[in-house]
Short mmCIF file of C-alpha atoms in Angstrom, two decimals:
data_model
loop_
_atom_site.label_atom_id
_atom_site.label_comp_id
_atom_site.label_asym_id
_atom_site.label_seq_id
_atom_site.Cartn_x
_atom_site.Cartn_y
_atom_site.Cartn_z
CA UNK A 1 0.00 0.00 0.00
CA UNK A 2 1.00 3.43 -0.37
CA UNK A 3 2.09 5.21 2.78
CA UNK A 4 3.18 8.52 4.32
CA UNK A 5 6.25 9.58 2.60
CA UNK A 6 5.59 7.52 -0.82
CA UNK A 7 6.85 9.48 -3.48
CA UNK A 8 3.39 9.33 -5.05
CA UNK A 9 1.67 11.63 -2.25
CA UNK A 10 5.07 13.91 -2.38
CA UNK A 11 3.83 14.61 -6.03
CA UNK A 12 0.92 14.86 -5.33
CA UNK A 13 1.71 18.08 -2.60
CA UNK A 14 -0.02 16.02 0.17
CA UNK A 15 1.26 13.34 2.91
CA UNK A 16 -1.35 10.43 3.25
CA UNK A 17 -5.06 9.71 2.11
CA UNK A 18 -5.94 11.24 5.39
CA UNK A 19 -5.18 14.56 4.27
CA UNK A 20 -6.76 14.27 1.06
CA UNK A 21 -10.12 13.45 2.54
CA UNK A 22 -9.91 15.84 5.22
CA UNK A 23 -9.30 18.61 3.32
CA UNK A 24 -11.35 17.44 0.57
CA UNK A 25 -9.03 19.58 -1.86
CA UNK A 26 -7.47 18.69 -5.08
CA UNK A 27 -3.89 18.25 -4.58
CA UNK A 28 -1.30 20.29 -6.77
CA UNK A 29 -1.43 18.02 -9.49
CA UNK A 30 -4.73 16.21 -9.40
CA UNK A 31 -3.93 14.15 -12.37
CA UNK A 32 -1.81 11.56 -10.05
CA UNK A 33 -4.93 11.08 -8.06
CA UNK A 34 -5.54 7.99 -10.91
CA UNK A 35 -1.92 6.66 -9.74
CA UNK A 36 -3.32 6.56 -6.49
CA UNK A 37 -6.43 4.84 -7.19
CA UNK A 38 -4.28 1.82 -9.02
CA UNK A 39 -1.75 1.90 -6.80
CA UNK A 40 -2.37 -1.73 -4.99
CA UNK A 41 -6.08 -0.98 -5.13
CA UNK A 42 -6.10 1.38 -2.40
CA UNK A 43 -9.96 1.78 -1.36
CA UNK A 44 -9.44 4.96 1.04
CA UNK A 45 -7.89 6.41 -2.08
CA UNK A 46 -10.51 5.30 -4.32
CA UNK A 47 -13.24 6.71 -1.62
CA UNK A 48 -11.23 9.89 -1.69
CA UNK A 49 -10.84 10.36 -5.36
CA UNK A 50 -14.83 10.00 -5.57
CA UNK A 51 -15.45 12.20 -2.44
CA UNK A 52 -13.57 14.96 -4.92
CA UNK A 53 -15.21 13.94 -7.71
CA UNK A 54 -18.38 14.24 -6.24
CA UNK A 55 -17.65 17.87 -5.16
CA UNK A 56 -18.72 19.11 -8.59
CA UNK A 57 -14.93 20.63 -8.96
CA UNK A 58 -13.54 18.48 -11.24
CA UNK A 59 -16.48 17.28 -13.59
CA UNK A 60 -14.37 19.06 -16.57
CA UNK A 61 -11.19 17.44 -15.76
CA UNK A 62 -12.27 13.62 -15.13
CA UNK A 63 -13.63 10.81 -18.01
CA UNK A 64 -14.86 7.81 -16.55
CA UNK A 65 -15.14 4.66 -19.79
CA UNK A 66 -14.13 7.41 -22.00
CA UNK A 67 -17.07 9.53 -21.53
CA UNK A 68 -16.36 13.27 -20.05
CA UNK A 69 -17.95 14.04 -16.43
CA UNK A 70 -19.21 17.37 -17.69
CA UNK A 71 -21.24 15.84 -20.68
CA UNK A 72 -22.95 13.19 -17.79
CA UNK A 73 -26.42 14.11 -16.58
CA UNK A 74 -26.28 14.94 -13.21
CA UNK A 75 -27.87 11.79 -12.36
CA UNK A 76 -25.05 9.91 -14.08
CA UNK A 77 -22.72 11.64 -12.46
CA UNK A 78 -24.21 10.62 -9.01
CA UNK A 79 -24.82 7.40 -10.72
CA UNK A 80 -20.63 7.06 -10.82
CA UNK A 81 -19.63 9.14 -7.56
CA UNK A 82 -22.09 6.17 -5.81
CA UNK A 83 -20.21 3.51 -7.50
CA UNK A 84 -16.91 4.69 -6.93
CA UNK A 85 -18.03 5.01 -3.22
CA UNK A 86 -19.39 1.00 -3.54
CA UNK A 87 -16.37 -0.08 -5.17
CA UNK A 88 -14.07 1.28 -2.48
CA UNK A 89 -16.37 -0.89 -0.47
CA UNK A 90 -15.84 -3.69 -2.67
CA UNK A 91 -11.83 -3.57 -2.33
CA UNK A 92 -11.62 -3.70 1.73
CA UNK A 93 -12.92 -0.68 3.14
CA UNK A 94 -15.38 -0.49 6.21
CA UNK A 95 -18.50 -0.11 4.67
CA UNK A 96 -20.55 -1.80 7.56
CA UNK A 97 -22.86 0.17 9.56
CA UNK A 98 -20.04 1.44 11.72
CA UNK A 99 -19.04 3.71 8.89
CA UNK A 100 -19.19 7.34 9.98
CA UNK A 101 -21.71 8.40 7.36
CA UNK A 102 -23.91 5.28 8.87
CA UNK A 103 -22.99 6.77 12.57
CA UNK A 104 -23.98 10.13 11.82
CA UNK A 105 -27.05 9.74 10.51
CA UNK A 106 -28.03 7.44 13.61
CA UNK A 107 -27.04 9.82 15.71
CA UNK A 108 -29.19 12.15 14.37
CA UNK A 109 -31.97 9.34 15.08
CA UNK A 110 -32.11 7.57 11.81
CA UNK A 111 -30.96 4.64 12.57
CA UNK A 112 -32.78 2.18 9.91
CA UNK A 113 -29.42 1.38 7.82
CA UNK A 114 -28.10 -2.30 7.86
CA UNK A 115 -24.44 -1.02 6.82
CA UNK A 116 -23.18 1.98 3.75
CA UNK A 117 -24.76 0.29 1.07
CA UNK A 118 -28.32 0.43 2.21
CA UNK A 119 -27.54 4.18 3.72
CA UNK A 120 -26.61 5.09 0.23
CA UNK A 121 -29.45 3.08 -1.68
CA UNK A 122 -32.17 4.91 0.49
CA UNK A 123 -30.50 8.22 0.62
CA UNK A 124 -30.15 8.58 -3.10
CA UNK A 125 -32.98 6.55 -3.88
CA UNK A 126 -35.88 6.86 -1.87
CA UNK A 127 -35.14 10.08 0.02
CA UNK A 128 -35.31 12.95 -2.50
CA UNK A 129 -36.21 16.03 0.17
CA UNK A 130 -33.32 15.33 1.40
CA UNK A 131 -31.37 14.16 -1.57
CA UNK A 132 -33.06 15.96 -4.74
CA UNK A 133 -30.75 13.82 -7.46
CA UNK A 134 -32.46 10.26 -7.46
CA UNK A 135 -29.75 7.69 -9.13
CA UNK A 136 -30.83 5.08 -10.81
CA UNK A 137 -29.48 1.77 -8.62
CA UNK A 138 -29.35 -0.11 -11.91
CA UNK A 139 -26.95 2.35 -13.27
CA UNK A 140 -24.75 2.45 -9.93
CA UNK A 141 -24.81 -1.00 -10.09
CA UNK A 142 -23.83 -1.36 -13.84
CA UNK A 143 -20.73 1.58 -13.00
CA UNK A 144 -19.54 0.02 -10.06
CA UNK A 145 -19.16 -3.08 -11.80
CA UNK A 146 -17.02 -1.93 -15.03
CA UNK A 147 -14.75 0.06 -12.18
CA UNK A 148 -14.40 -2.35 -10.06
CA UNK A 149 -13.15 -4.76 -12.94
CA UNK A 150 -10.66 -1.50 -14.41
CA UNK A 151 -9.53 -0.52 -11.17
CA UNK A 152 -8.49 -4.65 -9.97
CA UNK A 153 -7.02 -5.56 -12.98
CA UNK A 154 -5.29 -2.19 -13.66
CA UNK A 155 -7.02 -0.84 -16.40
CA UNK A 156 -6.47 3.33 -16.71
CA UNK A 157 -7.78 4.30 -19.73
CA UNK A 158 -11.05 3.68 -17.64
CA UNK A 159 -10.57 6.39 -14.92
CA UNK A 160 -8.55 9.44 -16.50
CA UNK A 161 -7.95 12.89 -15.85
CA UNK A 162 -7.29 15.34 -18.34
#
């Protein structure tokens, strides 16, 4: 994995994934953000990388299959920053219902979510006062399978910044 130090997050004009989602900032050269993401399947990376991506920031800068963020629908482009999310799920990350996004929202007295995945199906699904951008789960689902495929087997034409 990459760590503190690696010369990846020196180029990147940051010091760990930590800082990256804390700060929720591009780093100086966002473009090695994709090195990131394949580097040993990192899925904090890959949760950060979407967390920025789903900002709204970058939607002129990223492709995902070849197909420009900015020319997505909105819904699409929830569609992917959901998947991206999933997959970082799907590569090792705690997505059970201790995740904080899980916590907060049962601290706040909703506390109906079985673990990430069913907090993010009914928040972007069936919740839209809340939420107003209702994905389609069949298109999250569709997304987070062709990036989970690119990302394991180290495909980056599928994820590219430009």
């Amino acid at each position: 994995a990459v760590s503190a130090g690696d010369p990846l997050f020196s180029a990147l004009g940051t010091t760990s994934t930590a800082t990256l989602v804390a700060t929720k900032s591009a780093p100086a050269d966002p473009a090695r953000l994709v090195d990131l993401v394949y580097a040993q399947n990192q899925p904090e990376m890959i949760n950060a990388v979407f967390d920025l991506i789903g900002s709204g920031r970058f939607r002129s800068s990223v492709a995902i299959g070849g197909v420009d963020l900015a020319s997505m629908s909105k819904d699409d482009a929830a569609a992917i920053e959901v998947a991206g999310r999933l997959v970082s799920c799907d590569l090792g990350l705690d997505c059970s219902a201790n995740r904080p996004e899980v916590q907060l929202a049962c601290m706040g007295g909703d506390c109906q979510y079985a673990d990430y995945t069913d907090y993010v199906k009914t928040r972007y699904r069936v919740n839209p006062i809340r939420n107003p951008i209702v994905v389609d789960w069949a298109k999250v689902e569709a997304f987070r399978a062709q990036m989970s495929s690119a990302i394991t087997q180290g495909d980056r034409s599928y994820l590219t910044w430009h």
